[in-house]
mmCIF file of C-alpha atoms and ligand atoms in Angstrom:
data_model
loop_
_atom_site.group_PDB
_atom_site.id
_atom_site.type_symbol
_atom_site.label_atom_id
_atom_site.label_comp_id
_atom_site.label_asym_id
_atom_site.label_seq_id
_atom_site.Cartn_x
_atom_site.Cartn_y
_atom_site.Cartn_z
ATOM 1 C CA MET A 18 56.898 29.308 40.408
ATOM 2 C CA LEU A 19 56.461 33.096 40.288
ATOM 3 C CA ILE A 20 59.677 34.678 41.551
ATOM 4 C CA LEU A 21 60.535 38.334 42.138
ATOM 5 C CA GLY A 22 64.157 39.257 41.403
ATOM 6 C CA ILE A 23 65.856 42.369 42.779
ATOM 7 C CA GLU A 24 69.232 43.752 41.625
ATOM 8 C CA THR A 25 70.968 46.850 43.044
ATOM 9 C CA SER A 26 74.646 45.839 43.128
ATOM 10 C CA CYS A 27 75.992 48.811 41.160
ATOM 11 C CA ASP A 28 74.184 51.635 39.343
ATOM 12 C CA GLU A 29 71.042 49.946 38.043
ATOM 13 C CA THR A 30 67.930 49.557 40.214
ATOM 14 C CA SER A 31 66.061 46.600 38.773
ATOM 15 C CA ALA A 32 63.118 44.364 39.676
ATOM 16 C CA ALA A 33 61.699 41.532 37.572
ATOM 17 C CA LEU A 34 59.075 38.823 37.676
ATOM 18 C CA VAL A 35 60.053 35.471 36.170
ATOM 19 C CA ALA A 36 57.845 32.375 36.048
ATOM 20 C CA ASP A 37 59.338 29.006 35.030
ATOM 21 C CA GLY A 38 61.994 30.539 32.767
ATOM 22 C CA THR A 39 59.663 33.143 31.217
ATOM 23 C CA ILE A 40 60.319 36.838 31.851
ATOM 24 C CA LEU A 41 57.026 38.558 32.720
ATOM 25 C CA SER A 42 58.658 41.927 33.464
ATOM 26 C CA ASN A 43 62.184 43.305 33.826
ATOM 27 C CA VAL A 44 62.191 46.947 34.918
ATOM 28 C CA ILE A 45 65.565 48.712 34.978
ATOM 29 C CA ALA A 46 66.118 52.259 36.263
ATOM 30 C CA SER A 47 69.613 53.177 35.112
ATOM 31 C CA GLN A 48 71.631 55.857 36.879
ATOM 32 C CA ILE A 49 74.125 56.246 34.028
ATOM 33 C CA ASP A 50 73.211 59.891 33.299
ATOM 34 C CA LEU A 51 73.666 60.771 36.942
ATOM 35 C CA HIS A 52 77.194 59.312 37.135
ATOM 36 C CA ALA A 53 78.311 60.384 33.643
ATOM 37 C CA ARG A 54 79.296 63.855 34.823
ATOM 38 C CA PHE A 55 81.762 62.266 37.297
ATOM 39 C CA GLY A 56 83.213 59.910 34.664
ATOM 40 C CA GLY A 57 82.351 56.819 36.733
ATOM 41 C CA VAL A 58 79.975 55.418 39.346
ATOM 42 C CA VAL A 59 80.021 57.355 42.664
ATOM 43 C CA PRO A 60 79.045 54.765 45.318
ATOM 44 C CA GLU A 61 77.342 57.170 47.749
ATOM 45 C CA VAL A 62 75.269 58.738 44.964
ATOM 46 C CA ALA A 63 74.355 55.258 43.684
ATOM 47 C CA SER A 64 73.027 54.003 47.024
ATOM 48 C CA ARG A 65 70.937 57.159 47.602
ATOM 49 C CA LYS A 66 69.410 56.799 44.157
ATOM 50 C CA HIS A 67 68.598 53.103 44.806
ATOM 51 C CA VAL A 68 66.688 54.157 47.943
ATOM 52 C CA GLU A 69 64.580 56.539 45.836
ATOM 53 C CA ALA A 70 63.949 54.034 43.043
ATOM 54 C CA ILE A 71 63.523 50.622 44.682
ATOM 55 C CA GLY A 72 59.859 51.151 45.667
ATOM 56 C CA TYR A 73 58.498 52.319 42.319
ATOM 57 C CA VAL A 74 60.697 49.954 40.280
ATOM 58 C CA THR A 75 59.390 46.954 42.260
ATOM 59 C CA ARG A 76 55.799 48.193 41.979
ATOM 60 C CA GLU A 77 56.187 48.660 38.218
ATOM 61 C CA ALA A 78 57.673 45.169 37.790
ATOM 62 C CA ILE A 79 54.646 43.642 39.537
ATOM 63 C CA ASP A 80 52.051 45.834 37.774
ATOM 64 C CA SER A 81 53.497 45.488 34.271
ATOM 65 C CA ALA A 82 53.558 41.689 34.674
ATOM 66 C CA GLY A 83 49.824 41.840 35.479
ATOM 67 C CA LYS A 84 50.439 40.251 38.893
ATOM 68 C CA THR A 85 49.770 41.221 42.507
ATOM 69 C CA LEU A 86 51.995 41.027 45.594
ATOM 70 C CA PRO A 87 50.217 37.984 47.132
ATOM 71 C CA GLU A 88 50.891 35.963 43.957
ATOM 72 C CA ILE A 89 54.687 36.164 44.457
ATOM 73 C CA GLU A 90 56.010 32.784 45.622
ATOM 74 C CA ALA A 91 59.693 33.560 46.250
ATOM 75 C CA ILE A 92 62.201 36.444 46.209
ATOM 76 C CA ALA A 93 65.771 36.413 44.888
ATOM 77 C CA VAL A 94 68.151 39.301 45.474
ATOM 78 C CA THR A 95 71.762 40.070 44.591
ATOM 79 C CA SER A 96 73.374 39.998 48.025
ATOM 80 C CA ARG A 97 77.035 39.636 47.208
ATOM 81 C CA HIS A 98 79.708 41.145 45.110
ATOM 82 C CA GLY A 99 79.091 44.804 44.450
ATOM 83 C CA LEU A 100 79.003 48.215 46.102
ATOM 84 C CA ILE A 101 78.077 47.674 49.738
ATOM 85 C CA GLY A 102 75.749 50.685 50.047
ATOM 86 C CA SER A 103 73.956 49.713 46.844
ATOM 87 C CA LEU A 104 73.626 46.015 47.777
ATOM 88 C CA ILE A 105 72.156 46.902 51.185
ATOM 89 C CA VAL A 106 69.202 48.698 49.554
ATOM 90 C CA GLY A 107 68.168 45.665 47.482
ATOM 91 C CA VAL A 108 68.780 43.193 50.312
ATOM 92 C CA SER A 109 66.715 45.264 52.782
ATOM 93 C CA ALA A 110 63.821 45.584 50.324
ATOM 94 C CA ALA A 111 63.912 41.845 49.554
ATOM 95 C CA LYS A 112 64.007 40.862 53.234
ATOM 96 C CA SER A 113 61.081 43.138 54.095
ATOM 97 C CA LEU A 114 58.960 41.739 51.270
ATOM 98 C CA ALA A 115 59.875 38.114 52.033
ATOM 99 C CA TYR A 116 58.919 38.671 55.687
ATOM 100 C CA ALA A 117 55.649 40.418 54.846
ATOM 101 C CA LEU A 118 54.610 37.884 52.185
ATOM 102 C CA LYS A 119 55.949 34.856 54.144
ATOM 103 C CA VAL A 120 57.793 33.511 51.080
ATOM 104 C CA PRO A 121 61.305 32.046 50.738
ATOM 105 C CA LEU A 122 64.220 34.418 50.162
ATOM 106 C CA VAL A 123 67.438 33.546 48.354
ATOM 107 C CA GLY A 124 70.607 35.663 48.157
ATOM 108 C CA ILE A 125 72.417 35.480 44.798
ATOM 109 C CA HIS A 126 76.041 36.143 43.814
ATOM 110 C CA HIS A 127 76.118 38.809 41.079
ATOM 111 C CA ILE A 128 78.272 36.644 38.768
ATOM 112 C CA GLU A 129 75.799 33.781 39.082
ATOM 113 C CA GLY A 130 73.154 36.266 37.925
ATOM 114 C CA HIS A 131 75.186 37.073 34.813
ATOM 115 C CA ILE A 132 75.695 33.346 34.122
ATOM 116 C CA PHE A 133 71.913 32.899 34.258
ATOM 117 C CA ALA A 134 71.337 35.800 31.808
ATOM 118 C CA ASN A 135 72.588 33.430 29.130
ATOM 119 C CA ILE A 136 70.750 30.360 30.431
ATOM 120 C CA LEU A 137 67.544 32.457 30.464
ATOM 121 C CA SER A 138 68.192 33.610 26.873
ATOM 122 C CA HIS A 139 69.127 30.103 25.647
ATOM 123 C CA PRO A 140 67.513 27.350 27.712
ATOM 124 C CA GLU A 141 69.011 24.858 25.225
ATOM 125 C CA MET A 142 72.577 25.866 26.150
ATOM 126 C CA PRO A 143 74.614 22.699 26.820
ATOM 127 C CA LEU A 144 76.126 21.807 30.180
ATOM 128 C CA PRO A 145 78.948 21.720 30.997
ATOM 129 C CA HIS A 146 80.227 24.889 29.366
ATOM 130 C CA VAL A 147 82.752 27.620 30.062
ATOM 131 C CA CYS A 148 81.294 31.068 30.842
ATOM 132 C CA LEU A 149 83.129 34.383 30.539
ATOM 133 C CA THR A 150 81.517 37.190 32.530
ATOM 134 C CA VAL A 151 82.911 40.437 31.260
ATOM 135 C CA SER A 152 81.565 43.676 32.706
ATOM 136 C CA GLY A 153 82.539 46.928 34.394
ATOM 137 C CA GLY A 154 83.320 45.171 37.665
ATOM 138 C CA HIS A 155 84.324 41.653 36.620
ATOM 139 C CA THR A 156 86.278 39.585 34.150
ATOM 140 C CA MET A 157 85.782 36.011 35.294
ATOM 141 C CA LEU A 158 86.095 32.623 33.625
ATOM 142 C CA VAL A 159 83.908 29.938 35.160
ATOM 143 C CA TYR A 160 83.597 26.266 34.319
ATOM 144 C CA VAL A 161 79.845 25.650 34.665
ATOM 145 C CA LYS A 162 79.761 21.903 35.367
ATOM 146 C CA ASP A 163 76.019 21.691 35.894
ATOM 147 C CA VAL A 164 73.157 23.900 37.086
ATOM 148 C CA CYS A 165 74.602 26.056 39.928
ATOM 149 C CA GLN A 166 77.817 23.973 39.972
ATOM 150 C CA TYR A 167 80.878 26.119 39.383
ATOM 151 C CA GLU A 168 84.643 26.059 39.249
ATOM 152 C CA VAL A 169 86.221 29.497 38.947
ATOM 153 C CA MET A 170 89.096 29.186 36.463
ATOM 154 C CA GLY A 171 90.324 32.766 36.176
ATOM 155 C CA ASN A 172 89.754 36.305 37.283
ATOM 156 C CA THR A 173 91.087 39.739 36.593
ATOM 157 C CA LEU A 174 94.194 40.561 38.591
ATOM 158 C CA ASP A 175 93.519 44.299 38.373
ATOM 159 C CA ASP A 176 91.053 46.239 36.179
ATOM 160 C CA ALA A 177 88.022 44.493 34.665
ATOM 161 C CA ALA A 178 87.710 44.686 30.870
ATOM 162 C CA GLY A 179 84.735 47.088 31.038
ATOM 163 C CA GLU A 180 86.625 49.216 33.545
ATOM 164 C CA ALA A 181 89.530 49.439 31.069
ATOM 165 C CA PHE A 182 87.077 50.584 28.343
ATOM 166 C CA ASP A 183 85.730 53.221 30.759
ATOM 167 C CA LYS A 184 89.183 54.442 31.868
ATOM 168 C CA VAL A 185 90.626 54.626 28.342
ATOM 169 C CA ALA A 186 87.510 56.530 27.223
ATOM 170 C CA LYS A 187 87.938 58.958 30.115
ATOM 171 C CA PHE A 188 91.606 59.513 29.196
ATOM 172 C CA LEU A 189 90.562 60.222 25.599
ATOM 173 C CA GLY A 190 87.974 62.759 26.809
ATOM 174 C CA LEU A 191 85.006 60.561 25.806
ATOM 175 C CA SER A 192 81.786 60.107 27.735
ATOM 176 C CA PHE A 193 80.869 57.476 30.355
ATOM 177 C CA PRO A 194 80.328 54.557 30.046
ATOM 178 C CA GLY A 195 83.253 54.170 27.675
ATOM 179 C CA GLY A 196 82.413 50.792 26.105
ATOM 180 C CA PRO A 197 79.629 51.912 23.764
ATOM 181 C CA VAL A 198 81.535 55.085 22.711
ATOM 182 C CA ILE A 199 84.725 53.166 21.948
ATOM 183 C CA GLU A 200 82.763 50.564 20.007
ATOM 184 C CA LYS A 201 81.077 53.277 17.915
ATOM 185 C CA LEU A 202 84.378 55.063 17.157
ATOM 186 C CA SER A 203 86.089 51.764 16.279
ATOM 187 C CA VAL A 204 83.806 51.203 13.319
ATOM 188 C CA GLN A 205 85.647 53.934 11.395
ATOM 189 C CA GLY A 206 89.095 53.011 12.791
ATOM 190 C CA ASN A 207 91.937 50.700 11.815
ATOM 191 C CA LYS A 208 92.386 47.947 14.422
ATOM 192 C CA SER A 209 96.037 47.461 13.425
ATOM 193 C CA ALA A 210 96.952 51.170 13.577
ATOM 194 C CA PHE A 211 98.727 50.903 16.949
ATOM 195 C CA ALA A 212 100.606 47.930 18.394
ATOM 196 C CA LEU A 213 99.191 47.458 21.882
ATOM 197 C CA PRO A 214 100.077 44.642 24.320
ATOM 198 C CA ARG A 215 97.931 41.524 24.805
ATOM 199 C CA PRO A 216 98.364 41.219 28.619
ATOM 200 C CA LEU A 217 98.868 37.629 29.839
ATOM 201 C CA GLY A 218 97.923 36.621 26.288
ATOM 202 C CA ARG A 219 100.567 33.896 26.152
ATOM 203 C CA SER A 220 100.430 32.914 29.806
ATOM 204 C CA ARG A 221 99.028 29.491 30.677
ATOM 205 C CA SER A 222 96.992 30.908 33.536
ATOM 206 C CA PHE A 223 93.348 31.787 32.976
ATOM 207 C CA ASP A 224 93.672 35.130 34.749
ATOM 208 C CA PHE A 225 93.352 38.503 33.053
ATOM 209 C CA SER A 226 95.079 41.847 33.507
ATOM 210 C CA PHE A 227 93.923 45.010 31.749
ATOM 211 C CA SER A 228 95.519 47.814 33.720
ATOM 212 C CA GLY A 229 98.810 47.565 31.761
ATOM 213 C CA LEU A 230 96.927 47.829 28.481
ATOM 214 C CA LYS A 231 95.192 50.973 29.733
ATOM 215 C CA THR A 232 98.603 52.406 30.795
ATOM 216 C CA ALA A 233 100.063 51.525 27.384
ATOM 217 C CA VAL A 234 97.383 53.661 25.713
ATOM 218 C CA VAL A 235 97.993 56.503 28.170
ATOM 219 C CA ASN A 236 101.799 56.384 27.688
ATOM 220 C CA MET A 237 101.471 56.286 23.906
ATOM 221 C CA PHE A 238 99.333 59.426 23.723
ATOM 222 C CA LYS A 239 99.770 61.446 26.932
ATOM 223 C CA ASP A 240 102.189 63.976 25.370
ATOM 224 C CA LYS A 241 100.222 64.363 22.153
ATOM 225 C CA ASP A 242 97.806 67.184 21.384
ATOM 226 C CA ARG A 243 94.379 65.898 22.522
ATOM 227 C CA GLU A 244 92.605 67.812 19.759
ATOM 228 C CA THR A 245 94.349 65.953 16.967
ATOM 229 C CA LEU A 246 94.376 62.409 18.375
ATOM 230 C CA PRO A 247 93.295 59.768 15.811
ATOM 231 C CA LEU A 248 90.433 58.616 18.082
ATOM 232 C CA PRO A 249 88.874 55.965 15.778
ATOM 233 C CA ASP A 250 92.267 54.246 15.250
ATOM 234 C CA ILE A 251 93.099 54.329 18.975
ATOM 235 C CA ALA A 252 89.625 53.016 19.861
ATOM 236 C CA ALA A 253 89.791 50.214 17.283
ATOM 237 C CA SER A 254 93.332 49.149 18.286
ATOM 238 C CA PHE A 255 92.439 49.157 21.987
ATOM 239 C CA GLN A 256 89.164 47.275 21.463
ATOM 240 C CA GLU A 257 90.955 44.663 19.350
ATOM 241 C CA ALA A 258 93.582 44.094 22.067
ATOM 242 C CA VAL A 259 90.870 43.529 24.717
ATOM 243 C CA VAL A 260 88.829 41.280 22.423
ATOM 244 C CA ASP A 261 91.898 39.217 21.419
ATOM 245 C CA VAL A 262 92.777 38.449 25.031
ATOM 246 C CA LEU A 263 89.176 37.635 26.020
ATOM 247 C CA VAL A 264 88.681 35.294 23.058
ATOM 248 C CA SER A 265 92.021 33.498 23.340
ATOM 249 C CA LYS A 266 91.772 32.916 27.123
ATOM 250 C CA THR A 267 88.177 31.703 26.922
ATOM 251 C CA LEU A 268 88.970 29.270 24.118
ATOM 252 C CA GLN A 269 92.056 28.089 25.994
ATOM 253 C CA ALA A 270 89.799 27.397 29.006
ATOM 254 C CA ALA A 271 87.214 25.614 26.833
ATOM 255 C CA ARG A 272 89.924 23.393 25.318
ATOM 256 C CA HIS A 273 91.327 22.641 28.770
ATOM 257 C CA LYS A 274 87.910 21.465 30.021
ATOM 258 C CA GLY A 275 86.873 19.796 26.750
ATOM 259 C CA VAL A 276 83.442 21.489 26.749
ATOM 260 C CA PRO A 277 81.251 21.766 23.627
ATOM 261 C CA ALA A 278 80.189 25.382 24.213
ATOM 262 C CA VAL A 279 81.167 28.746 25.630
ATOM 263 C CA SER A 280 78.938 31.483 26.963
ATOM 264 C CA VAL A 281 79.826 35.185 27.142
ATOM 265 C CA THR A 282 77.842 37.500 29.393
ATOM 266 C CA GLY A 283 77.976 40.904 31.183
ATOM 267 C CA GLY A 284 77.907 44.489 29.876
ATOM 268 C CA VAL A 285 80.890 44.116 27.515
ATOM 269 C CA SER A 286 79.185 41.147 25.797
ATOM 270 C CA ILE A 287 77.011 43.697 23.961
ATOM 271 C CA ASN A 288 80.095 44.651 21.912
ATOM 272 C CA ARG A 289 79.648 43.623 18.273
ATOM 273 C CA ARG A 290 83.366 43.158 17.553
ATOM 274 C CA LEU A 291 83.600 40.883 20.606
ATOM 275 C CA ARG A 292 80.621 38.831 19.407
ATOM 276 C CA GLU A 293 82.003 38.599 15.868
ATOM 277 C CA SER A 294 85.469 37.578 17.019
ATOM 278 C CA PHE A 295 84.072 34.959 19.436
ATOM 279 C CA SER A 296 81.749 33.588 16.771
ATOM 280 C CA ASP A 297 84.591 33.248 14.209
ATOM 281 C CA ALA A 298 87.013 31.645 16.667
ATOM 282 C CA CYS A 299 84.416 29.232 18.079
ATOM 283 C CA HIS A 300 83.306 28.286 14.583
ATOM 284 C CA ARG A 301 86.928 27.398 13.692
ATOM 285 C CA GLU A 302 87.216 25.216 16.821
ATOM 286 C CA GLY A 303 83.817 23.530 16.400
ATOM 287 C CA LEU A 304 82.467 25.110 19.579
ATOM 288 C CA ARG A 305 79.022 26.626 20.064
ATOM 289 C CA VAL A 306 78.917 30.148 21.466
ATOM 290 C CA PHE A 307 76.066 31.904 23.269
ATOM 291 C CA PHE A 308 75.429 35.559 24.147
ATOM 292 C CA PRO A 309 72.458 36.852 26.162
ATOM 293 C CA GLN A 310 69.708 38.847 24.482
ATOM 294 C CA LEU A 311 70.876 42.486 24.565
ATOM 295 C CA ASP A 312 68.724 43.706 27.475
ATOM 296 C CA LEU A 313 70.054 40.882 29.675
ATOM 297 C CA CYS A 314 73.768 41.702 29.084
ATOM 298 C CA THR A 315 73.959 44.617 31.511
ATOM 299 C CA ASP A 316 72.743 44.423 35.108
ATOM 300 C CA ASN A 317 69.095 43.386 35.435
ATOM 301 C CA ALA A 318 66.870 41.546 37.890
ATOM 302 C CA ALA A 319 65.478 38.904 35.514
ATOM 303 C CA MET A 320 68.835 37.094 35.583
ATOM 304 C CA VAL A 321 68.773 37.222 39.406
ATOM 305 C CA ALA A 322 65.262 35.763 39.509
ATOM 306 C CA ALA A 323 66.349 32.953 37.143
ATOM 307 C CA ALA A 324 69.349 32.137 39.337
ATOM 308 C CA GLY A 325 67.083 32.232 42.396
ATOM 309 C CA ALA A 326 64.640 29.749 40.860
ATOM 310 C CA ALA A 327 67.514 27.327 40.173
ATOM 311 C CA ARG A 328 68.951 27.738 43.696
ATOM 312 C CA LEU A 329 65.550 27.119 45.298
ATOM 313 C CA LYS A 330 65.377 23.749 43.504
ATOM 314 C CA TYR A 331 68.473 22.806 45.537
ATOM 315 C CA GLY A 332 66.640 23.917 48.690
ATOM 316 C CA ASP A 333 69.013 26.870 48.986
ATOM 317 C CA VAL A 334 67.064 29.367 51.104
ATOM 318 C CA SER A 335 68.517 32.382 52.946
ATOM 319 C CA GLY A 336 67.362 33.462 56.388
ATOM 320 C CA LEU A 337 66.179 36.938 57.274
ATOM 321 C CA ASP A 338 69.709 37.507 58.591
ATOM 322 C CA LEU A 339 70.919 37.620 54.957
ATOM 323 C CA ASN A 340 73.622 40.271 54.662
ATOM 324 C CA ALA A 341 75.039 42.328 51.818
ATOM 325 C CA VAL A 342 78.663 41.298 51.180
ATOM 326 C CA PRO A 343 80.848 43.459 48.884
ATOM 327 C CA SER A 344 83.311 40.709 47.964
ATOM 328 C CA ALA A 345 82.579 36.992 48.108
ATOM 329 C CA PRO A 346 83.607 33.861 46.200
ATOM 330 C CA LEU A 347 81.221 32.287 43.676
ATOM 331 C CA GLU A 348 80.063 29.085 45.349
ATOM 332 C CA SER A 349 78.214 26.040 44.006
ATOM 333 C CA ALA A 350 74.837 24.987 45.363
ATOM 334 C CA LYS A 351 75.042 22.040 47.803
HETATM 335 O O1 KG4 B 410 77.307 44.320 33.472
HETATM 336 P P1 KG4 B 410 77.369 45.789 33.624
HETATM 337 O O2 KG4 B 410 76.098 46.583 33.363
HETATM 338 O O3 KG4 B 410 77.799 46.233 35.047
HETATM 339 C C1 KG4 B 410 78.721 45.558 35.863
HETATM 340 O O4 KG4 B 410 78.349 44.523 36.491
HETATM 341 O O5 KG4 B 410 79.863 46.058 35.901
HETATM 342 O O6 KG4 B 410 78.540 46.320 32.642
HETATM 343 C C2 KG4 B 410 78.877 47.677 32.454
HETATM 344 C C3 KG4 B 410 80.167 47.736 31.626
HETATM 345 C C4 KG4 B 410 80.764 49.143 31.501
HETATM 346 O O7 KG4 B 410 82.134 49.089 31.840
HETATM 347 C C5 KG4 B 410 80.581 49.488 30.021
HETATM 348 O O8 KG4 B 410 81.586 50.347 29.495
HETATM 349 C C6 KG4 B 410 80.603 48.123 29.374
HETATM 350 O O9 KG4 B 410 79.910 47.285 30.284
HETATM 351 N N1 KG4 B 410 79.937 48.129 28.077
HETATM 352 C C7 KG4 B 410 80.577 47.888 26.898
HETATM 353 C C8 KG4 B 410 79.606 48.061 25.883
HETATM 354 N N2 KG4 B 410 78.413 48.365 26.472
HETATM 355 C C9 KG4 B 410 78.636 48.401 27.811
HETATM 356 N N3 KG4 B 410 81.854 47.567 26.651
HETATM 357 C C10 KG4 B 410 82.210 47.414 25.358
HETATM 358 N N4 KG4 B 410 81.348 47.577 24.322
HETATM 359 C C11 KG4 B 410 80.049 47.885 24.532
HETATM 360 N N5 KG4 B 410 79.219 48.058 23.516
HETATM 361 ZN ZN1 ZN B 411 77.074 43.102 36.402
#
């Protein structure tokens, strides 16, 4: 089945064509440069930019796949969890196309998209497994029992891990998004230079909390001269604290469920220290670990199309009354 995916939940306008697990195109127009000057995503600016981009991004996804509009057999769109103004643009485009082409439409939860980024990258990934989605907007642990069958085990209670990277970077006077800059600085830094907390690290719950860690960094350095801050050591110590918590909670969840594998996905899963630490820890525990190919870690429409294809197999079709919903639980297919 040839399926068109559309993703506009935050600051990436993306459209992709996926056929039976093969990505034919995955066009992403990123707005990062536009938001960088504000030090974070400005929702109103994001939605206006999606309106400008959605037409040509969709056209390019179809053209570069060597396909035509009438060949599209279904449309999947991120309809829940994200910035409302941004979501509305993608949902409206998807509904119009589904109506015009008379093809089924399916609304996808953004986290389910991220889960499918890994399934798309590694079709051999075992089920059940435990999936950590770690991005700018989410830090969520999900027990993936089967295809589209989920049990949410834990969530962030405050800031998401990527958000903490972005806020700490902003405090240190670094550019947005903070994750890649902090990772780059960390390479020359000492990860044990500063003793930072591991929030909820010892707790038995599977929830996360990163706002206290961010505040710990701020309190440690707010009275110091910004010009002389040991940035690589701060970056490395902060990154290590985030990575430690993510790895230990995910492995705790995997042990609890007795799964043979874990999957890590979302923008922060690009981070090399995170990948290395997960790989070492999983190796020690005899678990397999999977990360998406790099271009599927951050927001993209191929993962949405893949999730849509799986949902359609369950007969999960949305009506033309599909709405954009900014906050919604991750639900299993029926
Ligand atoms: O998945 P994504 O594109 O958007 C959301 O759904 O939020 O993730 C963006 C987040 C940002 O917070 C960014 O700082 C973080 O992913 N990120 C990284 C790295 N690359 C991107 N965090 C740590 N290390 C990286 N290399
Ligand atoms: Zn995302």
